[in-house]
Coordinates of C-alpha atoms and ligand atoms in Angstrom, one line a residue:
Chain F
M1 CA 41.4 -39.6 -94.8
A2 CA 38.6 -41.3 -96.8
Y3 CA 35.2 -39.6 -96.4
V4 CA 32.7 -41.7 -94.5
P5 CA 29.2 -40.5 -95.2
E6 CA 27.1 -39.6 -92.2
P7 CA 24.2 -42.0 -91.6
L8 CA 21.0 -41.2 -93.4
P9 CA 18.1 -39.8 -91.4
D10 CA 14.9 -41.6 -91.5
T11 CA 13.4 -40.7 -94.8
N12 CA 9.9 -39.4 -95.0
R13 CA 8.9 -40.7 -98.4
V14 CA 5.6 -42.2 -99.2
P15 CA 6.1 -46.0 -99.7
R16 CA 5.7 -46.7 -103.4
G17 CA 3.3 -49.3 -104.9
G18 CA 1.2 -51.5 -102.6
G19 CA -1.7 -53.7 -103.1
L20 CA -5.2 -52.6 -104.1
L21 CA -6.6 -54.0 -100.9
R22 CA -4.2 -52.0 -98.8
M23 CA -5.0 -48.9 -100.8
L24 CA -8.8 -49.4 -100.3
T25 CA -8.5 -49.9 -96.6
S26 CA -6.0 -47.1 -96.1
R27 CA -6.8 -43.9 -94.2
A28 CA -6.7 -41.9 -97.4
V29 CA -9.8 -43.8 -98.7
L30 CA -11.7 -44.7 -95.5
A31 CA -11.5 -41.2 -94.0
P32 CA -13.3 -39.4 -96.8
I33 CA -15.9 -42.1 -97.2
G34 CA -16.7 -41.9 -93.5
A35 CA -16.9 -38.1 -93.8
V36 CA -19.4 -38.5 -96.7
I37 CA -21.6 -40.9 -94.7
L38 CA -21.6 -38.7 -91.7
F39 CA -22.6 -35.8 -93.9
L40 CA -25.5 -37.7 -95.4
V41 CA -26.7 -38.8 -92.0
F42 CA -26.5 -35.3 -90.7
W43 CA -28.4 -34.0 -93.7
E44 CA -31.2 -36.6 -93.3
F45 CA -31.4 -35.8 -89.6
I46 CA -31.8 -32.0 -90.1
V47 CA -34.6 -32.5 -92.6
W48 CA -36.3 -35.0 -90.4
A49 CA -35.9 -33.0 -87.2
N50 CA -37.4 -29.9 -88.9
S51 CA -40.0 -32.1 -90.7
W52 CA -39.3 -30.1 -93.9
P53 CA -41.5 -31.3 -96.8
D54 CA -39.4 -32.1 -99.9
Y55 CA -40.4 -28.9 -101.7
V56 CA -38.4 -27.0 -99.1
M57 CA -35.5 -29.3 -98.7
A58 CA -35.0 -32.7 -100.1
S59 CA -33.3 -35.3 -97.9
P60 CA -30.8 -38.0 -99.0
S61 CA -33.5 -40.6 -98.8
D62 CA -35.4 -38.8 -101.6
L63 CA -32.5 -39.1 -103.9
P64 CA -32.5 -42.8 -104.9
A65 CA -36.1 -42.3 -106.3
A66 CA -34.9 -39.4 -108.4
Y67 CA -32.0 -41.3 -109.7
S68 CA -33.9 -44.5 -110.6
Q69 CA -36.6 -42.4 -112.3
Y70 CA -34.2 -40.4 -114.5
W71 CA -31.1 -42.6 -114.6
N72 CA -30.9 -42.4 -118.4
L73 CA -31.1 -38.6 -118.3
F74 CA -28.4 -38.5 -115.7
L75 CA -26.1 -40.6 -117.8
I76 CA -26.7 -38.6 -121.0
M77 CA -26.5 -35.2 -119.3
G78 CA -23.7 -36.2 -117.0
W79 CA -21.7 -37.2 -120.1
Q80 CA -22.5 -33.9 -121.8
T81 CA -21.3 -31.9 -118.8
L82 CA -18.2 -34.1 -118.3
W83 CA -16.9 -33.9 -121.9
R84 CA -17.5 -30.2 -122.3
T85 CA -15.7 -29.5 -119.0
V86 CA -12.8 -31.7 -120.0
V87 CA -12.5 -30.1 -123.4
G88 CA -12.7 -26.6 -121.8
L89 CA -10.0 -27.7 -119.3
V90 CA -7.7 -29.1 -122.0
L91 CA -8.1 -25.9 -123.9
A92 CA -7.3 -24.0 -120.7
V93 CA -4.2 -26.1 -120.1
V94 CA -2.9 -25.6 -123.6
V95 CA -3.6 -21.8 -123.7
G96 CA -2.6 -21.3 -120.1
V97 CA 0.7 -23.1 -120.5
L98 CA 1.5 -21.1 -123.7
I99 CA 0.6 -17.8 -122.0
G100 CA 2.5 -18.9 -118.9
M101 CA 5.6 -19.7 -121.0
A102 CA 5.4 -16.4 -122.8
M103 CA 5.2 -14.6 -119.5
G104 CA 7.8 -16.9 -117.7
F105 CA 10.5 -16.5 -120.3
S106 CA 10.1 -12.8 -121.1
R107 CA 9.9 -10.0 -118.6
T108 CA 8.4 -7.7 -121.2
T109 CA 5.5 -10.1 -122.0
R110 CA 5.0 -10.6 -118.3
D111 CA 4.7 -6.8 -117.6
A112 CA 2.5 -6.4 -120.6
L113 CA 0.1 -9.2 -120.0
Y114 CA -0.4 -9.3 -116.2
P115 CA -2.8 -6.3 -115.9
L116 CA -4.8 -7.6 -118.8
L117 CA -5.0 -11.1 -117.3
V118 CA -5.9 -9.9 -113.8
G119 CA -8.5 -7.6 -115.2
F120 CA -10.0 -10.3 -117.3
N121 CA -10.0 -12.7 -114.3
A122 CA -11.7 -10.1 -112.1
I123 CA -14.8 -10.0 -114.4
P124 CA -17.4 -12.3 -112.9
K125 CA -17.8 -15.0 -115.5
A126 CA -21.6 -15.1 -115.0
T127 CA -21.7 -11.7 -116.8
L128 CA -20.0 -13.3 -119.7
V129 CA -22.5 -16.0 -120.1
P130 CA -25.2 -14.0 -121.8
I131 CA -22.7 -12.2 -123.9
V132 CA -21.2 -15.4 -125.2
A133 CA -24.7 -16.9 -125.6
L134 CA -25.7 -13.9 -127.8
L135 CA -22.4 -13.9 -129.7
F136 CA -22.7 -17.5 -130.8
V137 CA -26.4 -18.2 -130.7
G138 CA -27.3 -21.8 -130.6
A139 CA -23.7 -23.1 -130.5
H140 CA -24.3 -24.8 -127.1
D141 CA -21.3 -27.0 -127.1
F142 CA -19.0 -24.3 -128.2
N143 CA -20.3 -21.7 -125.8
T144 CA -20.1 -24.1 -122.8
V145 CA -16.6 -25.1 -123.6
L146 CA -15.6 -21.5 -124.1
I147 CA -16.9 -20.4 -120.7
A148 CA -15.3 -23.4 -119.0
F149 CA -12.1 -22.4 -120.7
M150 CA -12.3 -18.7 -119.8
I151 CA -12.9 -19.3 -116.2
S152 CA -10.1 -21.8 -115.7
F153 CA -7.0 -20.9 -117.7
F154 CA -6.0 -18.0 -115.4
P155 CA -4.5 -20.0 -112.5
I156 CA -2.7 -22.3 -115.0
A157 CA -1.1 -19.3 -116.8
V158 CA 0.0 -17.7 -113.6
S159 CA 1.4 -20.8 -112.0
V160 CA 3.4 -21.7 -115.1
S161 CA 4.7 -18.2 -115.5
I162 CA 5.8 -18.0 -111.8
G163 CA 7.3 -21.5 -112.0
L164 CA 9.4 -20.5 -115.0
S165 CA 10.4 -17.0 -113.9
T166 CA 11.5 -18.2 -110.5
L167 CA 13.9 -20.9 -111.9
E168 CA 17.2 -20.1 -110.2
P169 CA 19.7 -19.0 -112.9
E170 CA 22.2 -21.7 -111.8
Y171 CA 19.9 -24.4 -113.1
R172 CA 20.0 -22.7 -116.5
D173 CA 23.8 -22.1 -116.3
I174 CA 24.6 -25.8 -115.5
L175 CA 23.1 -26.8 -118.8
R176 CA 23.9 -23.7 -120.8
S177 CA 27.6 -24.0 -119.9
L178 CA 27.6 -27.4 -121.7
G179 CA 26.2 -25.9 -124.8
A180 CA 22.5 -27.0 -124.3
S181 CA 19.9 -25.2 -126.4
Q182 CA 17.0 -23.3 -124.8
T183 CA 14.7 -26.1 -125.9
T184 CA 16.8 -28.7 -124.1
I185 CA 16.8 -26.5 -121.0
F186 CA 13.1 -26.2 -121.1
W187 CA 12.4 -29.9 -121.4
K188 CA 15.1 -31.1 -119.0
I189 CA 14.8 -28.6 -116.3
A190 CA 12.2 -25.8 -116.6
L191 CA 9.2 -27.9 -117.4
P192 CA 9.7 -30.7 -114.8
K193 CA 10.6 -28.1 -112.2
T194 CA 7.3 -26.2 -112.9
L195 CA 5.1 -29.4 -112.7
P196 CA 4.2 -29.2 -109.0
E197 CA 3.0 -25.7 -109.3
F198 CA 1.2 -26.6 -112.5
F199 CA -0.7 -29.4 -110.9
G200 CA -1.6 -27.3 -107.9
A201 CA -3.2 -24.8 -110.3
L202 CA -4.8 -27.6 -112.3
K203 CA -6.7 -28.7 -109.2
V204 CA -8.1 -25.3 -108.9
A205 CA -8.8 -25.1 -112.6
V206 CA -10.8 -28.4 -112.6
T207 CA -13.3 -27.0 -110.1
L208 CA -13.5 -23.7 -111.9
A209 CA -14.1 -25.3 -115.3
F210 CA -16.9 -27.2 -113.8
I211 CA -18.5 -24.1 -112.5
G212 CA -18.1 -22.6 -115.9
T213 CA -19.8 -25.4 -117.7
N214 CA -22.7 -25.4 -115.4
L215 CA -23.2 -21.6 -115.5
M216 CA -23.7 -21.9 -119.2
E217 CA -25.9 -25.0 -119.0
I218 CA -28.2 -23.4 -116.5
V219 CA -28.5 -20.1 -118.2
S220 CA -28.8 -20.9 -121.8
P221 CA -32.2 -22.2 -122.9
H222 CA -32.8 -25.6 -124.4
G223 CA -29.4 -26.5 -123.0
R224 CA -27.9 -29.9 -122.4
G225 CA -25.9 -31.2 -119.5
L226 CA -26.6 -31.5 -115.8
G227 CA -27.1 -27.8 -115.5
A228 CA -30.0 -28.1 -117.9
L229 CA -31.4 -31.0 -115.9
F230 CA -31.2 -28.9 -112.8
D231 CA -33.1 -26.1 -114.6
S232 CA -35.8 -28.5 -115.7
G233 CA -36.1 -29.7 -112.1
K234 CA -36.6 -26.1 -111.1
T235 CA -39.3 -25.4 -113.7
N236 CA -41.2 -28.6 -112.7
S237 CA -40.7 -27.9 -108.9
D238 CA -39.1 -31.4 -108.8
Y239 CA -36.9 -30.7 -105.7
P240 CA -35.5 -34.2 -105.3
L241 CA -34.3 -34.0 -108.9
M242 CA -32.6 -30.7 -108.3
F243 CA -30.8 -32.1 -105.3
A244 CA -29.9 -35.3 -107.2
V245 CA -28.3 -33.1 -109.8
L246 CA -26.3 -31.3 -107.2
I247 CA -25.0 -34.5 -105.8
A248 CA -24.2 -35.8 -109.3
L249 CA -22.2 -32.6 -110.0
A250 CA -20.3 -33.1 -106.8
V251 CA -19.5 -36.7 -107.7
L252 CA -18.3 -35.6 -111.2
G253 CA -16.2 -32.9 -109.6
I254 CA -14.6 -35.3 -107.2
L255 CA -14.0 -37.7 -110.0
L256 CA -12.2 -35.1 -112.1
Y257 CA -10.2 -33.8 -109.2
Y258 CA -8.9 -37.3 -108.4
V259 CA -8.0 -37.8 -112.0
V260 CA -5.8 -34.8 -111.7
V261 CA -4.4 -36.1 -108.4
A262 CA -3.5 -39.3 -110.1
L263 CA -1.8 -37.5 -113.0
E264 CA 0.1 -35.4 -110.4
K265 CA 1.3 -38.6 -108.6
I266 CA 2.6 -40.0 -111.9
F267 CA 4.3 -36.8 -113.2
A268 CA 5.2 -34.9 -110.1
G269 CA 5.2 -37.5 -107.4
W270 CA 8.8 -36.6 -106.7
A271 CA 7.7 -33.3 -105.2
E272 CA 5.6 -35.1 -102.6
R273 CA 6.9 -35.5 -99.1
T274 CA 4.6 -36.6 -96.3
P275 CA 4.8 -34.1 -93.4
T276 CA 6.7 -35.3 -90.4
Q277 CA 4.3 -36.0 -87.6
Chain K
M1 CA 54.2 -24.6 -119.0
E2 CA 51.3 -24.1 -121.3
K3 CA 48.6 -21.7 -120.2
L4 CA 45.3 -23.4 -120.3
I5 CA 43.1 -20.5 -119.1
E6 CA 44.1 -17.0 -120.1
I7 CA 42.2 -13.8 -119.4
K8 CA 43.7 -10.7 -120.9
G9 CA 42.6 -7.2 -120.2
V10 CA 39.0 -8.0 -119.6
R11 CA 36.5 -5.2 -119.0
H12 CA 32.8 -5.9 -118.4
A13 CA 29.8 -3.8 -117.4
Y14 CA 26.2 -4.8 -116.8
P15 CA 23.5 -2.6 -118.1
T16 CA 21.3 -1.4 -115.3
G17 CA 18.5 1.1 -114.8
Q18 CA 21.1 3.7 -113.7
G19 CA 23.4 3.2 -116.7
P20 CA 26.1 0.6 -117.1
L21 CA 27.6 -0.9 -113.9
P22 CA 31.3 -1.6 -114.5
V23 CA 32.1 -4.9 -112.8
L24 CA 35.5 -6.0 -114.3
D25 CA 38.1 -3.6 -115.4
G26 CA 41.6 -4.7 -116.3
L27 CA 41.3 -8.3 -115.2
E28 CA 44.3 -10.5 -115.9
L29 CA 44.5 -14.2 -115.0
S30 CA 46.3 -17.2 -116.3
V31 CA 46.3 -20.8 -115.2
E32 CA 48.7 -23.4 -116.5
E33 CA 47.5 -26.8 -117.4
G34 CA 46.8 -28.8 -114.3
G35 CA 46.9 -25.6 -112.2
F36 CA 44.3 -24.6 -109.7
A37 CA 43.7 -20.9 -109.2
A38 CA 41.7 -19.6 -106.2
V39 CA 40.1 -16.2 -106.7
V40 CA 39.3 -14.1 -103.7
G41 CA 37.9 -10.6 -103.4
P42 CA 35.3 -8.4 -101.7
S43 CA 31.8 -9.6 -102.1
G44 CA 30.0 -8.2 -105.1
C45 CA 33.3 -7.4 -106.9
G46 CA 32.7 -9.5 -109.9
K47 CA 33.9 -13.0 -109.1
S48 CA 30.9 -14.9 -110.4
T49 CA 31.0 -12.7 -113.5
L50 CA 34.5 -13.9 -114.0
T51 CA 33.3 -17.6 -113.9
K52 CA 30.6 -16.8 -116.5
L53 CA 33.2 -15.3 -118.8
V54 CA 35.4 -18.4 -118.5
A55 CA 32.5 -20.7 -119.1
G56 CA 31.5 -18.7 -122.2
L57 CA 28.1 -17.9 -120.8
M58 CA 28.9 -14.2 -121.4
K59 CA 31.2 -12.3 -123.7
P60 CA 33.4 -9.5 -122.2
D61 CA 32.9 -6.0 -123.5
T62 CA 36.6 -5.8 -124.2
G63 CA 39.5 -8.1 -123.7
E64 CA 39.9 -11.8 -124.4
V65 CA 39.3 -15.1 -122.7
W66 CA 41.3 -18.0 -124.0
L67 CA 40.9 -21.7 -123.2
H68 CA 43.4 -24.2 -124.5
G69 CA 44.7 -21.9 -127.2
S70 CA 41.3 -20.9 -128.6
R71 CA 39.2 -17.9 -127.9
V72 CA 36.1 -18.4 -125.9
T73 CA 33.0 -16.9 -127.6
S74 CA 30.3 -19.4 -126.5
P75 CA 29.9 -22.2 -124.0
R76 CA 31.9 -25.3 -124.6
S77 CA 31.5 -28.9 -123.4
T78 CA 35.1 -29.0 -122.0
V79 CA 34.0 -27.0 -119.0
G80 CA 32.4 -28.3 -115.8
M81 CA 30.7 -26.0 -113.2
A82 CA 29.6 -26.2 -109.6
F83 CA 28.1 -23.5 -107.5
Q84 CA 27.3 -22.8 -103.9
N85 CA 23.8 -24.0 -104.6
P86 CA 24.3 -27.7 -105.7
V87 CA 21.2 -27.3 -108.1
L88 CA 20.5 -31.0 -108.2
L89 CA 17.2 -32.0 -110.0
E90 CA 14.8 -33.3 -107.4
W91 CA 13.0 -35.5 -109.8
R92 CA 16.1 -37.5 -110.6
S93 CA 18.1 -39.9 -108.6
I94 CA 21.6 -38.9 -107.5
L95 CA 23.0 -41.2 -110.2
K96 CA 20.8 -39.7 -113.0
N97 CA 21.8 -36.2 -111.7
V98 CA 25.4 -37.0 -112.2
M99 CA 24.8 -38.4 -115.6
L100 CA 22.9 -35.3 -116.8
P101 CA 25.9 -33.7 -118.7
L102 CA 26.3 -36.9 -120.7
E103 CA 22.9 -36.3 -122.1
I104 CA 24.0 -32.9 -123.5
V105 CA 27.6 -33.2 -124.6
P106 CA 28.6 -35.6 -127.4
T107 CA 30.1 -38.7 -125.8
K108 CA 31.6 -41.9 -127.1
L109 CA 30.6 -43.8 -124.0
T110 CA 27.8 -46.4 -124.2
R111 CA 24.9 -46.1 -121.8
S112 CA 26.4 -48.6 -119.4
Q113 CA 29.9 -47.0 -119.6
Q114 CA 28.2 -43.7 -118.7
E115 CA 26.6 -45.3 -115.7
D116 CA 29.9 -46.9 -114.7
R117 CA 31.7 -43.6 -114.9
A118 CA 29.0 -41.9 -112.8
R119 CA 29.2 -44.7 -110.2
Y120 CA 32.9 -44.5 -110.1
L121 CA 32.9 -40.7 -109.4
L122 CA 30.3 -41.1 -106.7
S123 CA 32.4 -43.7 -105.0
L124 CA 35.4 -41.5 -105.4
V125 CA 33.7 -38.7 -103.4
G126 CA 32.3 -41.2 -100.8
L127 CA 28.8 -41.5 -102.0
E128 CA 28.8 -45.2 -102.8
G129 CA 25.4 -46.6 -101.9
F130 CA 23.6 -43.3 -102.4
E131 CA 23.2 -43.6 -106.2
D132 CA 19.4 -44.3 -106.1
K133 CA 18.6 -41.7 -103.4
R134 CA 16.8 -38.5 -104.2
P135 CA 18.7 -35.2 -103.6
S136 CA 16.4 -34.2 -100.7
E137 CA 17.5 -37.4 -98.9
L138 CA 21.1 -36.2 -98.7
S139 CA 22.8 -33.7 -96.4
G140 CA 24.2 -30.4 -97.7
G141 CA 27.7 -31.7 -97.9
M142 CA 26.7 -34.9 -99.7
R143 CA 24.7 -32.9 -102.2
Q144 CA 27.7 -30.8 -102.9
R145 CA 29.7 -33.9 -103.5
A146 CA 27.2 -35.1 -106.0
S147 CA 27.2 -31.7 -107.7
L148 CA 31.0 -32.1 -108.0
C149 CA 30.6 -35.5 -109.7
R150 CA 28.2 -34.0 -112.2
A151 CA 30.7 -31.2 -113.0
L152 CA 33.4 -33.9 -113.7
V153 CA 31.4 -36.7 -115.4
H154 CA 32.1 -35.5 -118.9
Q155 CA 35.8 -35.2 -118.2
P156 CA 36.1 -31.5 -118.6
E157 CA 39.5 -29.8 -119.1
V158 CA 38.4 -26.9 -116.9
L159 CA 36.5 -27.1 -113.6
I160 CA 34.9 -23.9 -112.4
L161 CA 33.8 -23.8 -108.8
D162 CA 31.9 -20.7 -107.6
E163 CA 32.0 -20.8 -103.7
P164 CA 31.1 -24.5 -103.7
F165 CA 31.6 -24.9 -100.0
G166 CA 30.4 -21.5 -99.0
A167 CA 27.1 -22.8 -97.4
L168 CA 28.6 -25.7 -95.5
D169 CA 29.7 -25.9 -91.8
A170 CA 33.4 -25.8 -91.1
F171 CA 33.9 -29.5 -90.5
T172 CA 32.0 -30.5 -93.6
R173 CA 34.0 -28.0 -95.6
E174 CA 37.3 -29.4 -94.4
D175 CA 36.1 -32.9 -95.3
L176 CA 35.4 -31.6 -98.8
W177 CA 38.8 -30.0 -99.1
Q178 CA 40.3 -33.5 -98.6
T179 CA 37.9 -34.9 -101.2
M180 CA 39.0 -32.1 -103.6
H181 CA 42.6 -33.2 -103.3
L182 CA 41.7 -36.8 -103.9
V183 CA 39.5 -35.9 -106.9
K184 CA 42.3 -33.7 -108.4
E185 CA 44.7 -36.6 -108.1
K186 CA 42.4 -39.2 -109.8
E187 CA 40.6 -36.9 -112.3
P188 CA 43.1 -34.3 -113.2
F189 CA 41.6 -30.9 -114.2
T190 CA 42.6 -27.3 -114.5
G191 CA 40.6 -25.4 -112.0
V192 CA 39.3 -22.0 -111.0
L193 CA 37.9 -21.8 -107.4
I194 CA 36.0 -18.8 -106.3
T195 CA 36.1 -18.6 -102.5
H196 CA 35.8 -16.2 -99.6
D197 CA 37.8 -18.6 -97.3
L198 CA 41.5 -17.7 -97.4
R199 CA 42.5 -21.0 -95.7
E200 CA 40.6 -22.9 -98.3
A201 CA 42.4 -20.9 -101.0
I202 CA 45.9 -21.8 -99.8
F203 CA 45.0 -25.3 -99.0
L204 CA 43.6 -26.2 -102.4
A205 CA 45.1 -23.9 -105.0
N206 CA 48.5 -23.3 -106.4
Q207 CA 48.0 -19.6 -106.9
V208 CA 45.7 -17.2 -105.2
I209 CA 44.4 -14.2 -107.1
V210 CA 43.1 -11.2 -105.2
L211 CA 40.7 -9.0 -107.0
S212 CA 40.2 -5.4 -106.1
G213 CA 36.8 -4.0 -105.2
R214 CA 34.3 -3.4 -107.9
P215 CA 35.2 -2.8 -110.8
A216 CA 37.6 -5.7 -110.2
R217 CA 41.1 -5.8 -111.5
T218 CA 43.8 -8.3 -110.6
Q219 CA 45.3 -6.7 -107.6
Y220 CA 47.7 -9.4 -106.3
V221 CA 48.8 -12.9 -107.3
L222 CA 50.2 -15.1 -104.6
P223 CA 51.9 -18.4 -105.7
V224 CA 51.3 -21.2 -103.3
P225 CA 53.8 -24.1 -103.1
N226 CA 51.3 -26.9 -103.4
T227 CA 52.2 -30.5 -103.3
G228 CA 48.8 -32.2 -103.6
P229 CA 47.0 -34.1 -100.8
R230 CA 48.1 -33.2 -97.3
D231 CA 46.9 -32.8 -93.8
L232 CA 45.1 -29.9 -92.4
E233 CA 48.1 -29.4 -90.1
H234 CA 49.7 -27.6 -93.1
L235 CA 47.4 -24.7 -92.4
Y236 CA 49.1 -24.2 -89.1
T237 CA 52.7 -24.0 -90.3
S238 CA 54.5 -20.7 -90.3
E239 CA 54.6 -20.7 -94.0
A240 CA 50.8 -20.9 -94.2
S241 CA 50.4 -18.2 -91.6
E242 CA 52.6 -15.9 -93.6
M243 CA 50.6 -16.5 -96.7
L244 CA 47.4 -15.9 -94.8
A245 CA 48.7 -12.7 -93.4
I246 CA 49.6 -11.4 -96.9
L247 CA 46.2 -12.4 -98.3
R248 CA 44.3 -10.8 -95.4
H249 CA 46.2 -7.6 -95.9
Q250 CA 45.5 -7.7 -99.6
I251 CA 41.8 -8.2 -98.9
E252 CA 41.8 -5.2 -96.6
V253 CA 43.4 -3.2 -99.4
A254 CA 40.8 -4.4 -101.8
Q255 CA 38.0 -3.4 -99.4
G256 CA 39.6 0.0 -99.1
R257 CA 40.4 -0.5 -95.4
A258 CA 44.2 -0.4 -95.8
P259 CA 46.5 1.6 -98.0
A260 CA 48.0 -0.1 -101.0
E261 CA 51.8 -0.7 -101.0
E262 CA 54.2 -0.4 -103.8
T263 CA 54.9 -4.1 -104.1
S264 CA 51.5 -5.3 -105.1
A265 CA 50.2 -6.7 -108.4
A266 CA 52.7 -9.3 -109.3
E267 CA 51.9 -10.7 -112.7
Ligands
LIG1 N1 22.9 -9.9 -114.7 C1 23.3 -8.8 -113.9 N2 22.8 -7.6 -114.2 C2 23.1 -6.5 -113.5 N3 24.0 -6.5 -112.5 C3 24.6 -7.7 -112.2 C4 24.2 -8.9 -112.9 N4 24.9 -9.9 -112.3 C5 25.7 -9.4 -111.3 N5 25.5 -8.0 -111.2 C6 26.1 -7.1 -110.3 O1 27.5 -7.1 -110.6 C7 28.3 -7.1 -109.4 C8 29.2 -8.3 -109.4 O2 28.4 -9.5 -109.3 P1 29.1 -10.9 -109.1 O3 30.0 -11.2 -110.2 O4 28.0 -11.9 -108.9 O5 29.9 -10.7 -107.8 P2 30.6 -11.7 -106.7 O6 30.4 -13.1 -107.3 O7 32.0 -11.3 -106.7 O8 29.9 -11.5 -105.4 C9 27.3 -7.1 -108.3 O9 27.2 -5.8 -107.8 C10 26.0 -7.6 -108.9 O10 24.9 -6.9 -108.2
LIG2 MG1 29.3 -14.7 -106.5

């Protein structure tokens, strides 16, 4: 009469751990590198085939010159852009999570805030740039962080609110029936259960925050950051510099994105299941 | 024998957009210590509401709920619950899922004793060797077994099961009935089982309570001579068929598909 468990099906989990070498030679790393190389070759070829001069379209082979000429500027400006984006993003996470919690836990707050948030999100942030710049004249860092924040908190707030409000009541009841407090329920269940949605939103927010930072850097005069470097390339008709900035931005964007992916693996890796082929 | 669970004259209504929705009206139920009551009734009649009242998750509008001689006004750690949805936490191993209640209720057990207890329960329900698996790696029936262990780990006096086997296929369900008997023998509890399966009710419980349609009142109580673990063959005896016939009739009455008789509502 004893119960004999049915045999386990083949599990589809990602193998944990693994050496650095195996990681670097894995498909996950080699495939994107290959794609980047193909892209650069294609770009070079198009410019060469059309015999465009570099004031129409720079080619990848022009870029090393631009980088070696301005490498110190790239480091300084890149750092400016990076830290302001990250601060804006951290702000977006804090405020977004708080708004998301307020909306996730209370129907009234949700009904009250949704139209306001959606309306705010619908405003193109480019239109806010001059307003903010006029409002806080000269406060470059603050303005830039503010725009990065404003453009990126929305997806975080929405994902947290949806994650919390769609928590099945049974999850709550299991702990509540044992006399657990709301805080305990939040830490033990609501928060971890929302993490996959949160990280999904954070990946979107990273890119958005980046756009926000650069919008401000390009538009505001005497600015700092890669956006300002791009602007100076434009004023001086230094096309290779402009393209070099774009590539640097892309690299920073990719870097930040993968930082988020790494955090996601650490904190919400349990939600990951490789698709069955 | 002492009544461990007692529900007296409970009425309850939910506030809705169209005014209050009366769900329970004149509910009476009592379960002696070590007893196992199955509650059946038309769907939506208020069975889950009843479990929330017993667990202290809600207070009835009028009437009283008593557990072990004291009135229930808030949740208490002497209750264990399991639902149709096993609600296991995907970011925890099966073992850690089972140990969850011990993180909430005060316990004298040391960390390693807690773990031993969880492992013991898992082996009792046949999940030995699955302690470190994630919930998603288990089948539906196995998850339900784990959920049962979690409901029992803090040695509750009262076990509340709300259609725990409702989503399982017939064979898995019958396996779990046997497991329930085994568990009840080794880990004695006083239980309330909500179910829509009349065979399950008479196989597991020692009394079956039929609720009327919404708002639910206690319509009929059928005592079941229950002698603990036994074969499924018992469901095919004439005694069982008689009980099933009575219950089926009572359900039809509750659904309004058959006229009530004079003899109903035994207390
Ligand atoms: N929180 C609630 N608010 C309003 N109505 C509810 C709520 N919970 C349940 N109900 C309603 O009360 C009735 C009884 O619910 P429930 O106790 O879950 O029934 P059962 O478990 O017997 O199917 C149903 O009609 C349901 O729609
Ligand atoms: Mg129900």
